[in-house]
PDB file of C-alpha atoms and ligand atoms in Angstrom:
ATOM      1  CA  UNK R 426    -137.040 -96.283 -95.568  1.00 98.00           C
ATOM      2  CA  UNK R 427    -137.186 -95.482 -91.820  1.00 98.00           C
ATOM      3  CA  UNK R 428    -135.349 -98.235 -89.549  1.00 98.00           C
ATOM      4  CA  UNK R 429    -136.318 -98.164 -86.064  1.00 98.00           C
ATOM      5  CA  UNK R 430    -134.011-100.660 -83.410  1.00 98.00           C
ATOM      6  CA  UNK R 431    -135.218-102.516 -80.718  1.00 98.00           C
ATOM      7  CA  UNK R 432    -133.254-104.496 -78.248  1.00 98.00           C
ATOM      8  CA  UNK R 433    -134.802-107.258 -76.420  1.00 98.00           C
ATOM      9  CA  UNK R 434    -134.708-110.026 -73.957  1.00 98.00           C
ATOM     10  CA  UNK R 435    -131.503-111.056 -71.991  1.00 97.00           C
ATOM     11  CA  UNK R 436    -129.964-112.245 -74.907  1.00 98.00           C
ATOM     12  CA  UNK R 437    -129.794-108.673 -76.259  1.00 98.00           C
ATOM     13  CA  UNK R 438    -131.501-109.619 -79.887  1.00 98.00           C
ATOM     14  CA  UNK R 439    -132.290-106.652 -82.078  1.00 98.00           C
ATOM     15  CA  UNK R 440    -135.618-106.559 -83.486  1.00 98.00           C
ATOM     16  CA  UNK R 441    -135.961-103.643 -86.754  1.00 99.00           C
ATOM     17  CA  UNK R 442    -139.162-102.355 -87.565  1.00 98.00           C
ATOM     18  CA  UNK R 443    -138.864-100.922 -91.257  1.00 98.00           C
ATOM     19  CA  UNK R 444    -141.696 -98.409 -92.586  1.00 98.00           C
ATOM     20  CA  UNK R 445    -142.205 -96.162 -95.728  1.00 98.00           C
ATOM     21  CA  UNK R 446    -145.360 -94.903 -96.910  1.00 97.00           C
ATOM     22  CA  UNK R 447    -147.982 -95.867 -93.993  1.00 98.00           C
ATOM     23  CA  UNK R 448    -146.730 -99.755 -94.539  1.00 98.00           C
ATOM     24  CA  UNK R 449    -144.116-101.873 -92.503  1.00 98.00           C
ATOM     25  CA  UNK R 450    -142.666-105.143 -92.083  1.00 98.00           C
ATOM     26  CA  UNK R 451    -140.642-106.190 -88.740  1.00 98.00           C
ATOM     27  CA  UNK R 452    -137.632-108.149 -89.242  1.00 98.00           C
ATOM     28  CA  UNK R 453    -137.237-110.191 -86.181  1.00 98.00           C
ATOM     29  CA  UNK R 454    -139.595-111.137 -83.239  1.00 98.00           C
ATOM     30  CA  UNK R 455    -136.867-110.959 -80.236  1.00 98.00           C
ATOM     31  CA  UNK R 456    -139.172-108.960 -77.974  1.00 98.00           C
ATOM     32  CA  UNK R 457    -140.088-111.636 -75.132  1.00 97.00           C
ATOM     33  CA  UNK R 458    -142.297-110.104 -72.296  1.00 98.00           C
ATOM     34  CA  UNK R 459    -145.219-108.506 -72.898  1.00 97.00           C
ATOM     35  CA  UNK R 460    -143.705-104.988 -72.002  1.00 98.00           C
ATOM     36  CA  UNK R 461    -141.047-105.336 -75.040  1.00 98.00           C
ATOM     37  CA  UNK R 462    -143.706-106.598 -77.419  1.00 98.00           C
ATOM     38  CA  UNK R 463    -145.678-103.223 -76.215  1.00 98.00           C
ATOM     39  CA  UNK R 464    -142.625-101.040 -77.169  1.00 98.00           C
ATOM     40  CA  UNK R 465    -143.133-102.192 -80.777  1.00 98.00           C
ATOM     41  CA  UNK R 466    -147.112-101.550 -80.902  1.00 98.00           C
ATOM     42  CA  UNK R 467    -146.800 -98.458 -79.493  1.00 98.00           C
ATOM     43  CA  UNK R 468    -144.484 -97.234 -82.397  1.00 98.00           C
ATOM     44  CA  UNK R 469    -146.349 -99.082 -85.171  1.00 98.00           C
ATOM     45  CA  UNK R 470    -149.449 -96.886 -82.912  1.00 98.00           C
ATOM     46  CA  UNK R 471    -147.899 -93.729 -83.297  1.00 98.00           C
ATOM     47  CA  UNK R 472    -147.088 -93.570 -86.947  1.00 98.00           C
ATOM     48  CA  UNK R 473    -149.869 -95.364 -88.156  1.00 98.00           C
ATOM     49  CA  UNK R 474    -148.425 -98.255 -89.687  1.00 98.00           C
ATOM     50  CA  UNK R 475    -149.905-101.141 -91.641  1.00 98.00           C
ATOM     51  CA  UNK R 476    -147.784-104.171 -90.776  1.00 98.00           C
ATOM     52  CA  UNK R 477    -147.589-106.079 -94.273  1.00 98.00           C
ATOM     53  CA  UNK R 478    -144.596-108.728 -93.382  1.00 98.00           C
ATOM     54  CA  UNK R 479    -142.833-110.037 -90.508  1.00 98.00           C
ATOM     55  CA  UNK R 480    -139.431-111.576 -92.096  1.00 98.00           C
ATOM     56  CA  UNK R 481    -137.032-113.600 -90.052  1.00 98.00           C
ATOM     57  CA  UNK R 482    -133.369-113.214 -90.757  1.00 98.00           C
ATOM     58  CA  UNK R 483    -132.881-116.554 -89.034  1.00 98.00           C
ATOM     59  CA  UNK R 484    -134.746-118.777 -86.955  1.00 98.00           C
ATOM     60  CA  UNK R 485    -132.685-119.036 -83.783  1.00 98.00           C
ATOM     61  CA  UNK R 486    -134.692-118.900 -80.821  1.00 98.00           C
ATOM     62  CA  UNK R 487    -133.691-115.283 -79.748  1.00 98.00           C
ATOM     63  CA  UNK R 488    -135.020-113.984 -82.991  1.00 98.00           C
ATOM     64  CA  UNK R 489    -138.567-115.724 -83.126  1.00 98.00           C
ATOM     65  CA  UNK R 490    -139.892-115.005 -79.424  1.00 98.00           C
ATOM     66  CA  UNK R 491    -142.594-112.286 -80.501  1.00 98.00           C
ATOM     67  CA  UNK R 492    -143.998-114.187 -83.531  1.00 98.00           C
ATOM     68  CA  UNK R 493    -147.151-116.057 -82.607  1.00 98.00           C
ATOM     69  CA  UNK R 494    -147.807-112.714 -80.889  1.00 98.00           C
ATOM     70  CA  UNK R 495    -147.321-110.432 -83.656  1.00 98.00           C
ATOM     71  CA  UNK R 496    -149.230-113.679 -85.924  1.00 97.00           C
ATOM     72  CA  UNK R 497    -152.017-113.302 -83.975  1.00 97.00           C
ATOM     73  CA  UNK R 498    -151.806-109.690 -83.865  1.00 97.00           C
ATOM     74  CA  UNK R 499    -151.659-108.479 -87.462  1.00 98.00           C
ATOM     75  CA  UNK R 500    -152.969-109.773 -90.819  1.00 97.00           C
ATOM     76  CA  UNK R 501    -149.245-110.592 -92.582  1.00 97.00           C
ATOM     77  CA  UNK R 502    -147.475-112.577 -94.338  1.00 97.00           C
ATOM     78  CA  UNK R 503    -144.802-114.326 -92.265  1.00 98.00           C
ATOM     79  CA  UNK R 504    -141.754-115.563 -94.277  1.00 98.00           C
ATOM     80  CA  UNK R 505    -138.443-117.004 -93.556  1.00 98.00           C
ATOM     81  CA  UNK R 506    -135.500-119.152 -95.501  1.00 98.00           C
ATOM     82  CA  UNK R 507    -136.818-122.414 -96.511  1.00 98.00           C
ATOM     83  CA  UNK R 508    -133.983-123.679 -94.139  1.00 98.00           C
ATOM     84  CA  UNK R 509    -135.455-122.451 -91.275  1.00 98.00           C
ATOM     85  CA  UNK R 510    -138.499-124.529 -90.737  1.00 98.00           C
ATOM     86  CA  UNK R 511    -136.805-127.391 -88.766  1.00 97.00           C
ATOM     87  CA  UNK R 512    -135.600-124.669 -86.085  1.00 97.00           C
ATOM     88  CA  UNK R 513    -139.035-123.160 -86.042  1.00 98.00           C
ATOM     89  CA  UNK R 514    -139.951-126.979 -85.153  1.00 98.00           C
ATOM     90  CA  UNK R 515    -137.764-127.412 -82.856  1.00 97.00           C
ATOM     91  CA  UNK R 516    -138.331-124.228 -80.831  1.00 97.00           C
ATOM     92  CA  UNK R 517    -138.697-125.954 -77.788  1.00 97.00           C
ATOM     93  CA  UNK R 518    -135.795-127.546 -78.069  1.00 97.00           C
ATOM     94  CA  UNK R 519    -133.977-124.308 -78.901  1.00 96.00           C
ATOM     95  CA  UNK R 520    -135.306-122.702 -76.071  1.00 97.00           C
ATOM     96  CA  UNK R 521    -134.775-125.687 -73.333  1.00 97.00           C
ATOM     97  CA  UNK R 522    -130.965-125.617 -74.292  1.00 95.00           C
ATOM     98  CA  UNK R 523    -131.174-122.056 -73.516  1.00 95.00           C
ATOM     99  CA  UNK R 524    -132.954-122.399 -69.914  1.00 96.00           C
ATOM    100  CA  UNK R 525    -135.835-120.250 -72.012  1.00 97.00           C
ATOM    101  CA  UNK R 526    -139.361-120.472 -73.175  1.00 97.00           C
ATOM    102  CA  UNK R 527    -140.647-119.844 -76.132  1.00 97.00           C
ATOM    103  CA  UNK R 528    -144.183-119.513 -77.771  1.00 97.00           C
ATOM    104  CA  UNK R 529    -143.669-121.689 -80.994  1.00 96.00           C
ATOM    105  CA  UNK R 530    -144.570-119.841 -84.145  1.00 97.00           C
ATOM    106  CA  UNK R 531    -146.431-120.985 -86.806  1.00 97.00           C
ATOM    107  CA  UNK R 532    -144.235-122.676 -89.482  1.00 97.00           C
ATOM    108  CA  UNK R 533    -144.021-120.349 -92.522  1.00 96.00           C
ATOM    109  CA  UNK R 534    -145.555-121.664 -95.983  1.00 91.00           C
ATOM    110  CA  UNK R 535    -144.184-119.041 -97.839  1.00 95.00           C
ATOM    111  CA  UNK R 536    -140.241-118.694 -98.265  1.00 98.00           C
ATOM    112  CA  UNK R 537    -137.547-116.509 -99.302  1.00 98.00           C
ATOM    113  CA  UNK R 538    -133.973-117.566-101.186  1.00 98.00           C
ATOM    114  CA  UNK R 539    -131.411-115.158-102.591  1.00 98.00           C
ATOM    115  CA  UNK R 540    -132.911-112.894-105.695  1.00 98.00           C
ATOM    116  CA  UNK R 541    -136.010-112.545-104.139  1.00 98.00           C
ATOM    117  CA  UNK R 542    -138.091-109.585-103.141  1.00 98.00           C
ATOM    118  CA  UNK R 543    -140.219-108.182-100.259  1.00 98.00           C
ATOM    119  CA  UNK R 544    -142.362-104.861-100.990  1.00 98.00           C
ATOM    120  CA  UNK R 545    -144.096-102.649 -98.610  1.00 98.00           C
ATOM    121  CA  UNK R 546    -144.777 -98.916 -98.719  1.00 98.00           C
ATOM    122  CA  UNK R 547    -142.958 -98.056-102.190  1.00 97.00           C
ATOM    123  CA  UNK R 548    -139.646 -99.505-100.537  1.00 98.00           C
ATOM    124  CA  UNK R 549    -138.429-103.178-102.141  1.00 98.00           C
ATOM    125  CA  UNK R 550    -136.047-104.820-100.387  1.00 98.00           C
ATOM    126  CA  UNK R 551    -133.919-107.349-102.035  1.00 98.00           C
ATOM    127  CA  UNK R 552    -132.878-110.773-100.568  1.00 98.00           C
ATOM    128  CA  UNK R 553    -129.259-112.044-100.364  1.00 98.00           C
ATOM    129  CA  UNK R 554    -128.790-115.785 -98.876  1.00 98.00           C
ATOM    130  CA  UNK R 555    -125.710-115.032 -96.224  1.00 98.00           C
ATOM    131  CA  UNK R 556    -125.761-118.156 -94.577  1.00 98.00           C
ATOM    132  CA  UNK R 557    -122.690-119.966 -92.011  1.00 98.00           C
ATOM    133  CA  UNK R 558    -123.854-118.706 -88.844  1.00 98.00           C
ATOM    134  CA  UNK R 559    -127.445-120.784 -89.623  1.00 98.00           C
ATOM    135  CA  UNK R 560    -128.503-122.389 -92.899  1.00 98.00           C
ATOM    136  CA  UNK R 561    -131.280-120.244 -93.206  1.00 98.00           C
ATOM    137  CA  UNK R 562    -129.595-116.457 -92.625  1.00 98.00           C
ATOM    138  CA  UNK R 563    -130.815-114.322 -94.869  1.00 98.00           C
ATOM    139  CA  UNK R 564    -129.848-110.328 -95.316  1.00 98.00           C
ATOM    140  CA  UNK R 565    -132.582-107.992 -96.774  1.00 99.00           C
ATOM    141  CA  UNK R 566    -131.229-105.132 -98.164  1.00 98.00           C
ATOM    142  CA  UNK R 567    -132.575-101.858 -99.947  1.00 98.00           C
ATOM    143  CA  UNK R 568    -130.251-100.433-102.092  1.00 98.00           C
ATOM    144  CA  UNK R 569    -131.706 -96.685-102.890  1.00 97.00           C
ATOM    145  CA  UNK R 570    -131.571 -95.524 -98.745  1.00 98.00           C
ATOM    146  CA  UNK R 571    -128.447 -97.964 -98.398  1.00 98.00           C
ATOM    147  CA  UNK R 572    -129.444-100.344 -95.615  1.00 98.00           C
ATOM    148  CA  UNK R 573    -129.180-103.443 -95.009  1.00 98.00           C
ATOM    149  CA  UNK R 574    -130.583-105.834 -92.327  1.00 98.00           C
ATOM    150  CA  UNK R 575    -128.013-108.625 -91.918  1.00 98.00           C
ATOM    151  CA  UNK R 576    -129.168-110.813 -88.861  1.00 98.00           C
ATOM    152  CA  UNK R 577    -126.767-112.733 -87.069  1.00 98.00           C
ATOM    153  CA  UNK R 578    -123.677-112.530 -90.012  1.00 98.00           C
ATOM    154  CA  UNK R 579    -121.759-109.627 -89.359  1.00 98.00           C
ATOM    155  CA  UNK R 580    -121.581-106.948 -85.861  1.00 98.00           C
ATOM    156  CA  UNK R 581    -119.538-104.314 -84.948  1.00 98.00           C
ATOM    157  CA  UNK R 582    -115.907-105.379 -84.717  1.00 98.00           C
ATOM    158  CA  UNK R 583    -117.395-109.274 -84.719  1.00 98.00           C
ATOM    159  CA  UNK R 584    -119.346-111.658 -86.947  1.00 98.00           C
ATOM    160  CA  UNK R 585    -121.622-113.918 -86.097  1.00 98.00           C
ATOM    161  CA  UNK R 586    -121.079-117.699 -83.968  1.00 97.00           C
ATOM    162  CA  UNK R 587    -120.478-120.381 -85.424  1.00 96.00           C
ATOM    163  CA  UNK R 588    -119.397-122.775 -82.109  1.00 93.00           C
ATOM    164  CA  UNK R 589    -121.814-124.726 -80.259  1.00 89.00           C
ATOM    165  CA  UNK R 590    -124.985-124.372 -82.278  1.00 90.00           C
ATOM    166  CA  UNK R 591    -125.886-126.893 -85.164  1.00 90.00           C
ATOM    167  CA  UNK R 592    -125.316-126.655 -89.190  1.00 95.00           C
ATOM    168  CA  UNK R 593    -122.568-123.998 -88.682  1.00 96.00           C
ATOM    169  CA  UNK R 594    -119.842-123.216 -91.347  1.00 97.00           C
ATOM    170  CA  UNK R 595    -117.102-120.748 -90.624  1.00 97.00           C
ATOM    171  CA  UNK R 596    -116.042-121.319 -94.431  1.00 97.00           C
ATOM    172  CA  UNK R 597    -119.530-120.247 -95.095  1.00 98.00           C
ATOM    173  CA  UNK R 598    -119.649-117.807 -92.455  1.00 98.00           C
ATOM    174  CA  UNK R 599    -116.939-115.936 -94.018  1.00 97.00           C
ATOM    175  CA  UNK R 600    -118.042-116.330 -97.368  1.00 98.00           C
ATOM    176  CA  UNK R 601    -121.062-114.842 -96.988  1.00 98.00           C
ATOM    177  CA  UNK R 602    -119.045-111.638 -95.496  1.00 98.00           C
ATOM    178  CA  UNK R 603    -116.249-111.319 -97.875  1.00 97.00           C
ATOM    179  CA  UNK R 604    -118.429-112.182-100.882  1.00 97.00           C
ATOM    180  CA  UNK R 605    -122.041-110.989-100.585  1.00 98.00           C
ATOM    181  CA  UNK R 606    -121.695-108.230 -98.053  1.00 98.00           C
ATOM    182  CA  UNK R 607    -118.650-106.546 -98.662  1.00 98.00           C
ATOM    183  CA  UNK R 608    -119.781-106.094-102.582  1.00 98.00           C
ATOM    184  CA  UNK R 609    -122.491-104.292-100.990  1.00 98.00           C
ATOM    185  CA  UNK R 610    -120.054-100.949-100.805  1.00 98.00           C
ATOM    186  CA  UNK R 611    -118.511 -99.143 -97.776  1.00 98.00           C
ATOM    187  CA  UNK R 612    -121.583 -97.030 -97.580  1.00 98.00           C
ATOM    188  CA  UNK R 613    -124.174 -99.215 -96.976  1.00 98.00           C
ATOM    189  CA  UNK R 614    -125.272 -99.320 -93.155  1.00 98.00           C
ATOM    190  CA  UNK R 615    -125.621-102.730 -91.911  1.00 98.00           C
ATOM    191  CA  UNK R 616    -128.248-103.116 -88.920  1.00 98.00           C
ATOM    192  CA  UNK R 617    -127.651-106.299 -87.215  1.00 98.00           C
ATOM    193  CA  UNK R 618    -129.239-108.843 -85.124  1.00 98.00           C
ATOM    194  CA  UNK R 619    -126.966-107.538 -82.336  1.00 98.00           C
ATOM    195  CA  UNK R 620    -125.030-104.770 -81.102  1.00 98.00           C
ATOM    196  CA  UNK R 621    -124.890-101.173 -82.663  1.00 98.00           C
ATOM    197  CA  UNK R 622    -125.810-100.533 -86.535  1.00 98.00           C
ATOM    198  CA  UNK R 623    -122.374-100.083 -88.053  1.00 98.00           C
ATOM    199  CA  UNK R 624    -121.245 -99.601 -92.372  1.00 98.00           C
ATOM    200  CA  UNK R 625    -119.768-102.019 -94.503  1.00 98.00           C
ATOM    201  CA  UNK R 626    -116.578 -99.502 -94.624  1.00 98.00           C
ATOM    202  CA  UNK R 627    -115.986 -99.338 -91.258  1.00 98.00           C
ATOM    203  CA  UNK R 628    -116.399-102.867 -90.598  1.00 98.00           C
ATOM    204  CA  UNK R 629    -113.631-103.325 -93.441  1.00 97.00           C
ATOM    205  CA  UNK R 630    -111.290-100.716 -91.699  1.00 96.00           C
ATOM    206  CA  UNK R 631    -111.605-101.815 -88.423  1.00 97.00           C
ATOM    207  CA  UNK R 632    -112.791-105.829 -87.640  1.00 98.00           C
ATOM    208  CA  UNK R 633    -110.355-107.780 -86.893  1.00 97.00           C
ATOM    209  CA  UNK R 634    -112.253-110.722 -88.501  1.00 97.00           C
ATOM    210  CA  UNK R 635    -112.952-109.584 -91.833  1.00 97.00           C
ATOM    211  CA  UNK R 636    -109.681-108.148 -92.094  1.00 95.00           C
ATOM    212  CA  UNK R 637    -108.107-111.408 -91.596  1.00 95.00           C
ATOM    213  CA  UNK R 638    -110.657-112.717 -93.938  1.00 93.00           C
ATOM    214  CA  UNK R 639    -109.485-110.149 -96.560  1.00 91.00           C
ATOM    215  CA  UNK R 640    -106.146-110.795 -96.352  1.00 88.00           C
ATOM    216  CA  UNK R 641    -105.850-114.328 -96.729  1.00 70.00           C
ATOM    217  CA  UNK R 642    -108.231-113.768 -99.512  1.00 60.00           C
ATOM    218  CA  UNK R 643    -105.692-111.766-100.983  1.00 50.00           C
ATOM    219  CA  UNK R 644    -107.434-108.744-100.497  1.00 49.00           C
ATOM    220  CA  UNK R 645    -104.584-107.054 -99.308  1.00 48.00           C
ATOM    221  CA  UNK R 646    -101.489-108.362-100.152  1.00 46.00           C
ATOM    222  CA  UNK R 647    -100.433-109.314 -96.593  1.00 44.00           C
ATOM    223  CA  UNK R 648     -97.458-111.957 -97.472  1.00 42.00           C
ATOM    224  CA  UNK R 649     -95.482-109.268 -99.569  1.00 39.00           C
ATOM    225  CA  UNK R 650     -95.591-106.521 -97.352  1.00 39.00           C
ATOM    226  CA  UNK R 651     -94.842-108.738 -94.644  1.00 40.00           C
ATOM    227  CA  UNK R 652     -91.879-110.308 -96.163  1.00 35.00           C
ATOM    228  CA  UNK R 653     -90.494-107.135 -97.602  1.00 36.00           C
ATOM    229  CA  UNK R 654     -88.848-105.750 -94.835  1.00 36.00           C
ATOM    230  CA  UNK R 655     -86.166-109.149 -94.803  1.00 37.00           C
TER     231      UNK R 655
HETATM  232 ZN1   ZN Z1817    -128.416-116.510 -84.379  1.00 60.81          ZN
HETATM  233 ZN1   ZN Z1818    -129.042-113.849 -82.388  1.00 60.81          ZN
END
């Protein structure tokens, strides 16, 4: 599975456009001008690509600015966590407590939960429910090429917010790190919503966050070595 990065709008918002086999899906809609939303045609152009999905990893309002365009522009099946349609109806309101705009999209009737599965192009990628950051964050992941796209959950030496946006959990936050996407092995790339694609290995080796997370998890067994030494 080829994963091509996009980074968009001035709230730097990755947007991934996944292909295999002549199909695609785009995960994320953050391109906002019509210049950004051209950068993604041109490569669906180039290699030919039948656009089958276009899968949210969360509704926040920097992820869903290109999807009434790409709606309206390709015959797909748009899909998101069930928890996500009362952000897509309130995308005005997301947007006006950013200072933004925002075409609303159309409110998904189809949704996605943890277990489930999204084909295109010979490549199935398997859902994982990662939420804390929003109710509705979701992780897609495809085991055989190792990647995984992980939305707003876990960056490069950071995870995601969870201060001053609704229905956050840090507990859950965490949780969803430690538990679902660790598991996942050190190998497997993460691409997230933000930032450079990083591994699950080097996120364990060097981010601060998870390795506090680990280590009051009793991952490591912080308390003895700490206490050895008196
Ligand atoms: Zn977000
Ligand atoms: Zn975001």
């Amino acid at each position: 599975m080829h994963v091509e990065g996009f980074t968009f709008s001035d709230f730097m918002t990755n947007t991934y456009l996944c292909y295999n086999g002549g199909e695609a899906v785009i995960v994320d809609a953050s391109c906002e001008t019509e210049a950004e939303r051209r950068k993604v045609l041109n490569v669906i152009d180039t290699h030919d690509l039948t656009v089958q999905h276009l899968l949210l990893t969360h509704a926040h309002v920097d992820h869903i600015f290109g999807c009434r365009f790409f709606e309206e522009h390709f015959d797909m099946t748009f899909t998101a966590h069930e928890a996500a349609v009362p952000f897509i109806e309130r995308a005005d309101e997301q947007a006006a407590a950013f200072g933004v705009q925002v075409e609303p999209p159309s409110v998904p009737t189809t949704f996605l939960a943890e277990g489930d599965t999204v084909s295109f192009g010979g490549v199935t990628l398997e859902v994982l429910h990662t939420p804390g950051h929003s109710p509705d964050s979701i992780s897609f992941v495809h085991r055989d090429s190792e990647q995984a796209l992980t939305g707003d959950v876990l960056f490069q030496n950071s995870i995601g917010r969870t201060q001053g946006l609704p229905e956050t959990s840090r507990e859950q936050l965490m949780s969803s790190i430690t538990d679902t996407l660790m598991p996942l092995g050190d190998e497997m790339r993460i691409y997230p919503g933000h930032g450079p694609d990083t591994t699950i290995g080097r996120e364990r080796e060097q981010n601060p966050f998870v390795q506090e997370a680990l280590g009051e998890s009793g991952g490591t067994d912080r308390s003895r070595s700490m206490g050895s030494g008196r």
